[in-house]
Coordinates of C-alpha atoms and ligand atoms in Angstrom, one line a residue:
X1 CA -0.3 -3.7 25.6
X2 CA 1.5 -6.0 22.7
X3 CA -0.5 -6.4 19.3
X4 CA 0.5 -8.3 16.6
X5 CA -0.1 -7.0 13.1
X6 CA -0.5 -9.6 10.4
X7 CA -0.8 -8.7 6.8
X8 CA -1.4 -12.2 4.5
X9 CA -0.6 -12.3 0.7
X10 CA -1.7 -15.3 -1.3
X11 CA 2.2 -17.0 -0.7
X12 CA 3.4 -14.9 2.4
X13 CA 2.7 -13.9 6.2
X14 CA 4.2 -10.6 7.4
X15 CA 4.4 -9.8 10.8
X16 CA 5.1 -7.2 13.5
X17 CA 4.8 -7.2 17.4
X18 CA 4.4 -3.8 18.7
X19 CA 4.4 -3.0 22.5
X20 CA 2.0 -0.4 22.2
X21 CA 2.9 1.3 25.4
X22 CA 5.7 3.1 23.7
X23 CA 4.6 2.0 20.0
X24 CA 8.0 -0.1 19.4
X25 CA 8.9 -2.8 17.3
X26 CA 9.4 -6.3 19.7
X27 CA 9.7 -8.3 16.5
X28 CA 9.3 -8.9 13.0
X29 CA 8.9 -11.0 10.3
X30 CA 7.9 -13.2 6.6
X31 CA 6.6 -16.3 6.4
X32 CA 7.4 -16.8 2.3
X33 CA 6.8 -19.2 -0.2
X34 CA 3.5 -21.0 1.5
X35 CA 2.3 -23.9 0.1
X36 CA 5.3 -23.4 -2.3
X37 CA 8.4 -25.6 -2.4
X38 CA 10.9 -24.0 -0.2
X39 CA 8.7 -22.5 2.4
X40 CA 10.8 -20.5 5.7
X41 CA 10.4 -18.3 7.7
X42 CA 12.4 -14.7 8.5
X43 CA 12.6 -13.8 11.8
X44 CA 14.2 -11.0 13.9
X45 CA 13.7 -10.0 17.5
X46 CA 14.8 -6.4 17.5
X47 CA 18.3 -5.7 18.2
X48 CA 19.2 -9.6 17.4
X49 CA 20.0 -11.1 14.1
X50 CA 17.6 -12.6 11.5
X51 CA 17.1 -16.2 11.9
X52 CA 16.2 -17.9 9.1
X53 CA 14.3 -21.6 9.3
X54 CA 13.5 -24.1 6.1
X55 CA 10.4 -25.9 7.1
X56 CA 7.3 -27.2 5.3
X57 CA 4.4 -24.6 5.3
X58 CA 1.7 -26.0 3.4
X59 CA -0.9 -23.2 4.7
X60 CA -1.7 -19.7 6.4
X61 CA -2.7 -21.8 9.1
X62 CA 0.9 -24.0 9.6
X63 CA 2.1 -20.6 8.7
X64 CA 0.7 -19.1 11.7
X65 CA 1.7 -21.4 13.9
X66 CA 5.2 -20.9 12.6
X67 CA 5.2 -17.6 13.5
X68 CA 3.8 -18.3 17.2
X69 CA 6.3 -20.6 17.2
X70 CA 8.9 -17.7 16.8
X71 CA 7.5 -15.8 19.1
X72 CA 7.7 -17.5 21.7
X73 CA 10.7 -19.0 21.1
X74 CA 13.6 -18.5 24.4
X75 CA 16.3 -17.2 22.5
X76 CA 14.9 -15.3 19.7
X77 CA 11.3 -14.8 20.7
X78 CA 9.6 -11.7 21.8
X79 CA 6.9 -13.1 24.6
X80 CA 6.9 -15.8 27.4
X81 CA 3.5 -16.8 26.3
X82 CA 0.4 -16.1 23.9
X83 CA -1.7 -14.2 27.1
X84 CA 0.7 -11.4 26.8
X85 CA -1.1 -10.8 23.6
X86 CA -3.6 -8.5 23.4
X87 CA -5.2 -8.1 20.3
X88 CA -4.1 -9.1 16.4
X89 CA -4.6 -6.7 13.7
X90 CA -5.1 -7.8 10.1
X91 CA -4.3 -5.6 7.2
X92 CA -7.4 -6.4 5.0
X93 CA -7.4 -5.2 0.8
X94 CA -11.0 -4.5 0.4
X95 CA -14.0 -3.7 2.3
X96 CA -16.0 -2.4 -0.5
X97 CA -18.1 0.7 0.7
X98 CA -19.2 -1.4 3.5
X99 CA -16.7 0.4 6.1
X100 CA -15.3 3.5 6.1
X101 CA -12.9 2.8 9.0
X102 CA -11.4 0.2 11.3
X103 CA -13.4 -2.7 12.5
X104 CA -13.3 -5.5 15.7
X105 CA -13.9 -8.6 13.3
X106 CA -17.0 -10.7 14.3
X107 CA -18.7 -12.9 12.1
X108 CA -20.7 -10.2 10.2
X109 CA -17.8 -8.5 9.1
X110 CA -16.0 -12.0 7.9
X111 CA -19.1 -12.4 5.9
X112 CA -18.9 -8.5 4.2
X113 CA -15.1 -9.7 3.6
X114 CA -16.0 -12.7 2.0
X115 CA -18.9 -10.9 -0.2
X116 CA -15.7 -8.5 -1.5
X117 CA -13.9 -11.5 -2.6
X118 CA -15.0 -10.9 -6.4
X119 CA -13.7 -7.1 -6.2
X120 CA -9.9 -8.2 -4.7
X121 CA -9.9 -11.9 -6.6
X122 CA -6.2 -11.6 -5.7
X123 CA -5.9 -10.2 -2.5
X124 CA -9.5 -10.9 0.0
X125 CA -9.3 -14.4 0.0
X126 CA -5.4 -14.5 1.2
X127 CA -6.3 -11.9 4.1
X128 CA -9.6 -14.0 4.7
X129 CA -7.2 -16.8 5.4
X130 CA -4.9 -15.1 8.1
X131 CA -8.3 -14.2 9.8
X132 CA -9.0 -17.9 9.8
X133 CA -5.7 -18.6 10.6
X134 CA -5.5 -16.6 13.7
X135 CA -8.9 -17.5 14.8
X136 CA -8.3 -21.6 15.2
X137 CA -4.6 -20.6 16.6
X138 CA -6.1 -17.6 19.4
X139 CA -9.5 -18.2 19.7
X140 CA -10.2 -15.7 22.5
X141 CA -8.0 -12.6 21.1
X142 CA -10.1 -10.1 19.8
X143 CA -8.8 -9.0 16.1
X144 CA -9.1 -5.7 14.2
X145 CA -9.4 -5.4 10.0
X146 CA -8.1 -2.4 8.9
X147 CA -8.8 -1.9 5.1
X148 CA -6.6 -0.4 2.3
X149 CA -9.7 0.9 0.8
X150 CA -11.4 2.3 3.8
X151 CA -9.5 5.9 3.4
X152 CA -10.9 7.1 0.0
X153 CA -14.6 5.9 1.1
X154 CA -14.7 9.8 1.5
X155 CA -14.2 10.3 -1.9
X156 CA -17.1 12.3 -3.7
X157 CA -18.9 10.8 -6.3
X158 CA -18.0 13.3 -9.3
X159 CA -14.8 11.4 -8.5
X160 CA -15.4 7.7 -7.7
X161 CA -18.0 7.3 -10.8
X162 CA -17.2 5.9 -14.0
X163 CA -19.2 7.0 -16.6
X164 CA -20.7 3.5 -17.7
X165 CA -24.9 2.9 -17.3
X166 CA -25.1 3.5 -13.4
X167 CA -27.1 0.4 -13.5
X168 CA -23.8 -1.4 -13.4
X169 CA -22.5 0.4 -10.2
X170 CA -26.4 -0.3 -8.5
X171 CA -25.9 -4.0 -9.9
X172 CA -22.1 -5.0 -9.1
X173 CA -20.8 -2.4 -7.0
X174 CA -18.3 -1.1 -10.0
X175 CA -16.4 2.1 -9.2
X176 CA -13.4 3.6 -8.0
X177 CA -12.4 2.2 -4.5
X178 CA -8.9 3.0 -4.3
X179 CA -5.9 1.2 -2.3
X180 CA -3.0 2.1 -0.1
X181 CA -5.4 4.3 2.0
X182 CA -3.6 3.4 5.3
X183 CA -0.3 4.4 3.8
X184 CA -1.9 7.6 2.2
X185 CA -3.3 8.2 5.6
X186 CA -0.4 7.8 7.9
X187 CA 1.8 10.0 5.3
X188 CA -0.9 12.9 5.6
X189 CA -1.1 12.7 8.9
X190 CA 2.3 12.6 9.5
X191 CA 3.1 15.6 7.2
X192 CA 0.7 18.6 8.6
X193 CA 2.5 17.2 12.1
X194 CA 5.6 17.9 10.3
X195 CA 5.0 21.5 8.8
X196 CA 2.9 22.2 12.0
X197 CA -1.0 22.4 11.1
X198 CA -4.0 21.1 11.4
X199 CA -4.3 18.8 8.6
X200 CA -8.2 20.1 8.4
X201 CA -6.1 23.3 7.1
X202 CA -4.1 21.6 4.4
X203 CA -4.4 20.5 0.8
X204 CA -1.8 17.8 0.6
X205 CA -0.9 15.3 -2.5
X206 CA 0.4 12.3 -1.3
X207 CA 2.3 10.0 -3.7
X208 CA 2.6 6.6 -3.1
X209 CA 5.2 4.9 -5.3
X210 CA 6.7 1.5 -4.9
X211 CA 6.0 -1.8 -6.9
X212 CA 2.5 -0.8 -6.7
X213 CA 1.6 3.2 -6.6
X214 CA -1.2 5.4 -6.6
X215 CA -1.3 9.2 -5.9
X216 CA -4.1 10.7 -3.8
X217 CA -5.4 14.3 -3.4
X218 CA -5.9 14.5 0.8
X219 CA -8.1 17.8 1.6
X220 CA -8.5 18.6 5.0
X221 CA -7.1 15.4 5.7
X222 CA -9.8 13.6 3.6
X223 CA -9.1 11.9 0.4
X224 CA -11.0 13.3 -2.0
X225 CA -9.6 11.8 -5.4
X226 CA -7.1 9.1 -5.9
X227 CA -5.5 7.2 -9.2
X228 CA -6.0 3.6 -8.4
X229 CA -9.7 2.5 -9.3
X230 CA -12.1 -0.5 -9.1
X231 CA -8.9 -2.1 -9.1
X232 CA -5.3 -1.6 -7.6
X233 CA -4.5 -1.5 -11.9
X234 CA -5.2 2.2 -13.0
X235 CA -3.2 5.4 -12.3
X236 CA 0.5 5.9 -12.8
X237 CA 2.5 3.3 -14.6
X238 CA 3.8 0.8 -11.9
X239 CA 6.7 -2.2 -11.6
X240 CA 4.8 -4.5 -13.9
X241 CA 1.2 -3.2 -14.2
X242 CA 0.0 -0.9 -16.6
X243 CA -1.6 2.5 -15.1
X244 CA -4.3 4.1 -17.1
X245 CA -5.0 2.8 -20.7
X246 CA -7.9 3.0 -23.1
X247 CA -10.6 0.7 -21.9
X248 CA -11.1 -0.3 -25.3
X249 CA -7.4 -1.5 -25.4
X250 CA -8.0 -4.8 -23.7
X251 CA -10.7 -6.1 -26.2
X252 CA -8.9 -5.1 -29.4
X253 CA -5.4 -6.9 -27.7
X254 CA -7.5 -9.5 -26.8
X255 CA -8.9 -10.3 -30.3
X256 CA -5.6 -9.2 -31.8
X257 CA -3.8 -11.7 -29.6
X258 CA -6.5 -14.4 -29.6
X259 CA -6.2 -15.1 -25.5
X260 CA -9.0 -14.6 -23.1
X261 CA -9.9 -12.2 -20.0
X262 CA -7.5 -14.7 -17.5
X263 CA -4.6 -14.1 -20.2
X264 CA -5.5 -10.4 -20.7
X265 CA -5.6 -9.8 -17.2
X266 CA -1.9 -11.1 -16.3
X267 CA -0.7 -9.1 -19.5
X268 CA -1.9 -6.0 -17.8
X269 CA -1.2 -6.5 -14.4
X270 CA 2.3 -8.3 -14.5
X271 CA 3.5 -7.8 -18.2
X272 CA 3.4 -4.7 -18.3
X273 CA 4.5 -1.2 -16.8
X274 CA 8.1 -0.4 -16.3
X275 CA 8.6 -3.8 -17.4
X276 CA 6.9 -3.8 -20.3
X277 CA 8.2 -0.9 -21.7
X278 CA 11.4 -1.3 -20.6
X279 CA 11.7 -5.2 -21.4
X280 CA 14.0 -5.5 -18.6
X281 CA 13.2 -5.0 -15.0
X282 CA 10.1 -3.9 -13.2
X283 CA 12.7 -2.4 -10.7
X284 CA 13.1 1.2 -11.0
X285 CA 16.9 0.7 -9.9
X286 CA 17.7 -1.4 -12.8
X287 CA 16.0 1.5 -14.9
X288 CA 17.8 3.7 -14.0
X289 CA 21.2 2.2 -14.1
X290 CA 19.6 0.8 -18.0
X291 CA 19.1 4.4 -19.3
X292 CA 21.9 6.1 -17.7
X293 CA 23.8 3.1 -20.2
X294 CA 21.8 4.6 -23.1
X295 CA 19.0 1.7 -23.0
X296 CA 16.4 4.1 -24.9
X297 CA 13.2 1.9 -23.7
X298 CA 14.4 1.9 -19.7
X299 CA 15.0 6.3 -20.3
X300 CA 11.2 6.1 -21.9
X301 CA 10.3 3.9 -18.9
X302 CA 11.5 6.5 -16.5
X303 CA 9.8 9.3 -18.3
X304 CA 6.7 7.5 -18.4
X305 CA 6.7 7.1 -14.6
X306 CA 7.8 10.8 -13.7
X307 CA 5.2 12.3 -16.5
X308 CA 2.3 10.3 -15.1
X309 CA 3.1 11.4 -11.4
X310 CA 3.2 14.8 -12.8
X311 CA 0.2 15.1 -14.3
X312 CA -1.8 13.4 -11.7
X313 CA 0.2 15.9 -9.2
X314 CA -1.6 18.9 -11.3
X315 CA -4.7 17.2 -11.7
X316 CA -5.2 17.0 -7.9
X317 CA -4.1 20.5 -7.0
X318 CA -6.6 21.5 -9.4
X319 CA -9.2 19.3 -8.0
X320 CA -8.2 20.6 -4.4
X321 CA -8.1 24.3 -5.4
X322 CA -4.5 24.3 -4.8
X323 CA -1.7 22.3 -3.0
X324 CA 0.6 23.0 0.3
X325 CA 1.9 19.9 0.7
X326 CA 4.0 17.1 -1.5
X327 CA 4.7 13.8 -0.2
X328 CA 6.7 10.8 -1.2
X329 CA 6.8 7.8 0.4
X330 CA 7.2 4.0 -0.5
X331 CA 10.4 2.2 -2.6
X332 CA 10.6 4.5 -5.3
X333 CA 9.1 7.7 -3.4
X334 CA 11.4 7.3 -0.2
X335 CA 14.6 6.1 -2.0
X336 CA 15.0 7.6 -5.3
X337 CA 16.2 11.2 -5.2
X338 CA 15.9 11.4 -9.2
X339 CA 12.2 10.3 -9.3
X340 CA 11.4 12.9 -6.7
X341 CA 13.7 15.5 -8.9
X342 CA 12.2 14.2 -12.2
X343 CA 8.7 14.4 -10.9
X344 CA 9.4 18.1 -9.5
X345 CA 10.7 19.1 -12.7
X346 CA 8.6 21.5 -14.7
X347 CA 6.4 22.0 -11.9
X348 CA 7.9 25.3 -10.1
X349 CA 4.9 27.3 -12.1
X350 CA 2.6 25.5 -9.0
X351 CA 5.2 26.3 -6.5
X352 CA 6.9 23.4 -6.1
X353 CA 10.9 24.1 -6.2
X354 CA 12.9 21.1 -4.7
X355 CA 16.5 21.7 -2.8
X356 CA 18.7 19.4 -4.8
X357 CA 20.8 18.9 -1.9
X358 CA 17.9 18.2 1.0
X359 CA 16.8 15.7 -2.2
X360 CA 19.6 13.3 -1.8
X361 CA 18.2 11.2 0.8
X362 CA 17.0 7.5 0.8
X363 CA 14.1 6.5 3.5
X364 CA 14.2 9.0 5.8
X365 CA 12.0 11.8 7.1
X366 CA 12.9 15.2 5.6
X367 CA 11.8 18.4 3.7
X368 CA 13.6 18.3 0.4
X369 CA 11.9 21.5 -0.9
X370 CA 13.7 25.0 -1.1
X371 CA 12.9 27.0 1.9
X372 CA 11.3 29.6 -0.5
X373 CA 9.1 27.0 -2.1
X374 CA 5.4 27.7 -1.6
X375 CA 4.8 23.8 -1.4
X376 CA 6.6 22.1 0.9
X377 CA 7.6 18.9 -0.7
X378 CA 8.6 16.3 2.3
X379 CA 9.8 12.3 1.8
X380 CA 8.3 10.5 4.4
X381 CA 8.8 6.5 5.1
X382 CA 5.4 5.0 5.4
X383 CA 4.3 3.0 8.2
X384 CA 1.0 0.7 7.7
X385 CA 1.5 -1.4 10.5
X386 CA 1.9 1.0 13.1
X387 CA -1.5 2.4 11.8
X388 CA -2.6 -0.9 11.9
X389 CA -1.4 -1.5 15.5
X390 CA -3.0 1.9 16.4
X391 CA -6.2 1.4 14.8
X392 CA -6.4 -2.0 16.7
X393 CA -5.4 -0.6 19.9
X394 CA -7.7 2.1 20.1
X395 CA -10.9 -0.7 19.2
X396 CA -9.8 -3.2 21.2
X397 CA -9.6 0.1 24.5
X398 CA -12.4 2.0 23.6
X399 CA -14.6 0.0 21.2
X400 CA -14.6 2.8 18.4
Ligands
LIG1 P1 7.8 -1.2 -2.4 O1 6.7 -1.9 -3.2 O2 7.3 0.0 -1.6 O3 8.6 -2.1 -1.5 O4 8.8 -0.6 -3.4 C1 9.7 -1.4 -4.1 C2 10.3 -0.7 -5.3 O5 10.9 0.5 -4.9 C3 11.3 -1.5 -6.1 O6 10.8 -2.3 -7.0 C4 12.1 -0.4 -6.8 O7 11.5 -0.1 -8.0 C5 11.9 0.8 -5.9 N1 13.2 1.2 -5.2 C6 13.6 0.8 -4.0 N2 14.8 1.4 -3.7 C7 15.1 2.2 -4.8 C8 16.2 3.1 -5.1 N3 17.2 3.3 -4.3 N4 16.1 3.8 -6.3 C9 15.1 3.6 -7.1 N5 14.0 2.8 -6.8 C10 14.0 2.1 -5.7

């Protein structure tokens, strides 16, 4: 059974075709820069070289076709023709508390998706269009949402509430969704396979960190709390958005600055975090590299980042009643040994004592904590498409 999984952003197509018989990679690739000057198209057919193509993309829908196009092609394509497609899966931001899980998309659920639009602004409408997209192109192949927010719908309320008139959550939906949930899911998953238990049995923190991160307490394999909110904006301090501020923040810079909610908005979402502070790079790399020169606003940067994780690390073990498991996975939480060391530090009173040398290691699978350490702290490299592809697979087989 091959699936393709297709995850849209408002400029770019990513793709992967899996052969779901053994779960492996046929091809993948990135449509970038649609309806941008410069549009192409990244291709690679495992075990080949990426092929690269400049065309005009002026749409998700010429998009699509591009990437059919690729597929099929003889020399660097994957598939003799479309039938041997089974099913497409879409990666999806927000479902709202409309669906807890994995959905075949019909009509109903378009409509649900389209009603989310004004809670993901940014992200809905470009999934929305590589629904569309893939519906003119393979009319009769059934296709699969899987939602970023669809995890934390297990949340409690104590901890999805904000504590504004609850006529405004009745009215427009406001509260804490919470995003990366397939990532947070896969990496929990993945780590009670890894230490050997049920994950029913575990308390696990998982800590998602790349350009975007957010940290999520999983007990017995639910998530129960996690630091992104009504938007992917709150929680730790991130590449170039803020993390948690005073609410009351945005109207005093507003009228201090004289710009509107539009203007305020982009401050805080692409202005700001590492960025920000650091005035030169939303990379943590370049940090890095900046404060081990002595740049004093990239070393407050870093701190900002590790001291955030921290506290949201204790936070969730409280909330949990304790913690077994660590996880990092993501940019920053599978490749940067000093994050993971920085984060740790300090936090040995819980348990947690990292192995310095099992640490140095850059996106791979492995336990970095002591073998004494109560918590076993594990990096992990996060895989949303192959949950995608399994969520997708296991609708499209058994309907559920
Ligand atoms: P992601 O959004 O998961 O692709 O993560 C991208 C981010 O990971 C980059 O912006 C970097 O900040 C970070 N990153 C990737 N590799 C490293 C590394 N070796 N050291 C530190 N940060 C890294």
């Amino acid at each position: 059974m091959k699936i393709l999984v297709v995850n849209c952003g408002s400029s770019s197509l990513k793709y992967q075709l899996f052969d779901m018989t053994d779960e492996s990679v046929l091809a993948k690739g990135l449509v970038e820069r649609i309806g941008i000057e410069g549009a192409r198209i990244k291709h690679v057919k495992t075990g080949m070289d990426t092929v690269i193509k400049n065309t005009d993309i002026p749409n998700h829908k010429v998009a699509f076709k591009v990437v059919v196009e690729a597929l099929l092609d003889e020399n660097h394509g994957a598939i003799k023709s479309l039938d041997e497609l089974s099913a497409v899966g879409h990666r999806v931001v927000h479902a709202g508390e409309k669906y807890a899980g994995s959905v075949i998309i019909t009509q109903g659920v378009i409509d649900a998706l389209e009603e989310c639009v004004p809670l993901a602004p940014l992200h809905n409408p470009a999934n929305l269009m590589g629904i569309y997209a893939v519906t003119e192109a393979l009319p009769n192949i059934p296709q699969a949402g899987v939602f970023d927010t669809a995890f934390h719908q297990t949340m409690p309320g104590c901890a999805y509430m904000y504590g504004v008139p609850y006529h405004y959550y009745e009215k427009y939906k406001v509260r804490r969704y919470g995003f990366h949930g397939t990532s947070h899911f896969y990496v929990s998953r993945r780590a009670a396979e890894i230490v050997g238990k049920p994950v029913e049995s575990l308390n696990i923190v998982t800590c998602h960190m790349g350009n975007g991160s957010s940290i999520t307490a999983v007990k017995a394999g639910k998530s129960v709390d996690t630091s992104m909110g009504f938007s992917p904006l709150p929680g730790v301090i991130m590449g170039t958005r803020c993390g948690d501020v005073d609410a009351l923040l945005v109207s005093f810079l507003a009228e201090q600055e004289g710009i509107d909610n539009k203007a305020m908005s982009h401050v805080l979402n692409k202005e700001s975090g590492l960025l920000g502070i650091s005035g030169i790079s939303s990379d943590l790399r370049d940090i890095e590299e900046a404060a081990d020169g002595g740049n004093q606003r990239a070393k407050l940067a870093e701190e900002m980042l590790f001291y955030g994780v921290k506290k949201y690390i204790g936070s969730y073990a409280a909330a949990m009643g304790g913690m077994d498991v660590l996880v990092f996975t993501a940019g920053i939480g599978e490749n940067s040994a000093r994050a993971r060391e920085g984060i740790c530090e300090g936090l040995e009173f819980m348990g947690v004592k990292i192995d310095r040398e099992k640490n140095k290691v850059r996106g791979e699978e492995r336990i970095i904590s002591a073998d004494d350490s109560k918590v076993k702290v594990i990096v992990i490299p996060t895989d949303e498409e192959l949950v995608i592809a399994r969520d997708t697979k296991r609708l499209v087989t058994d309907g559920k």
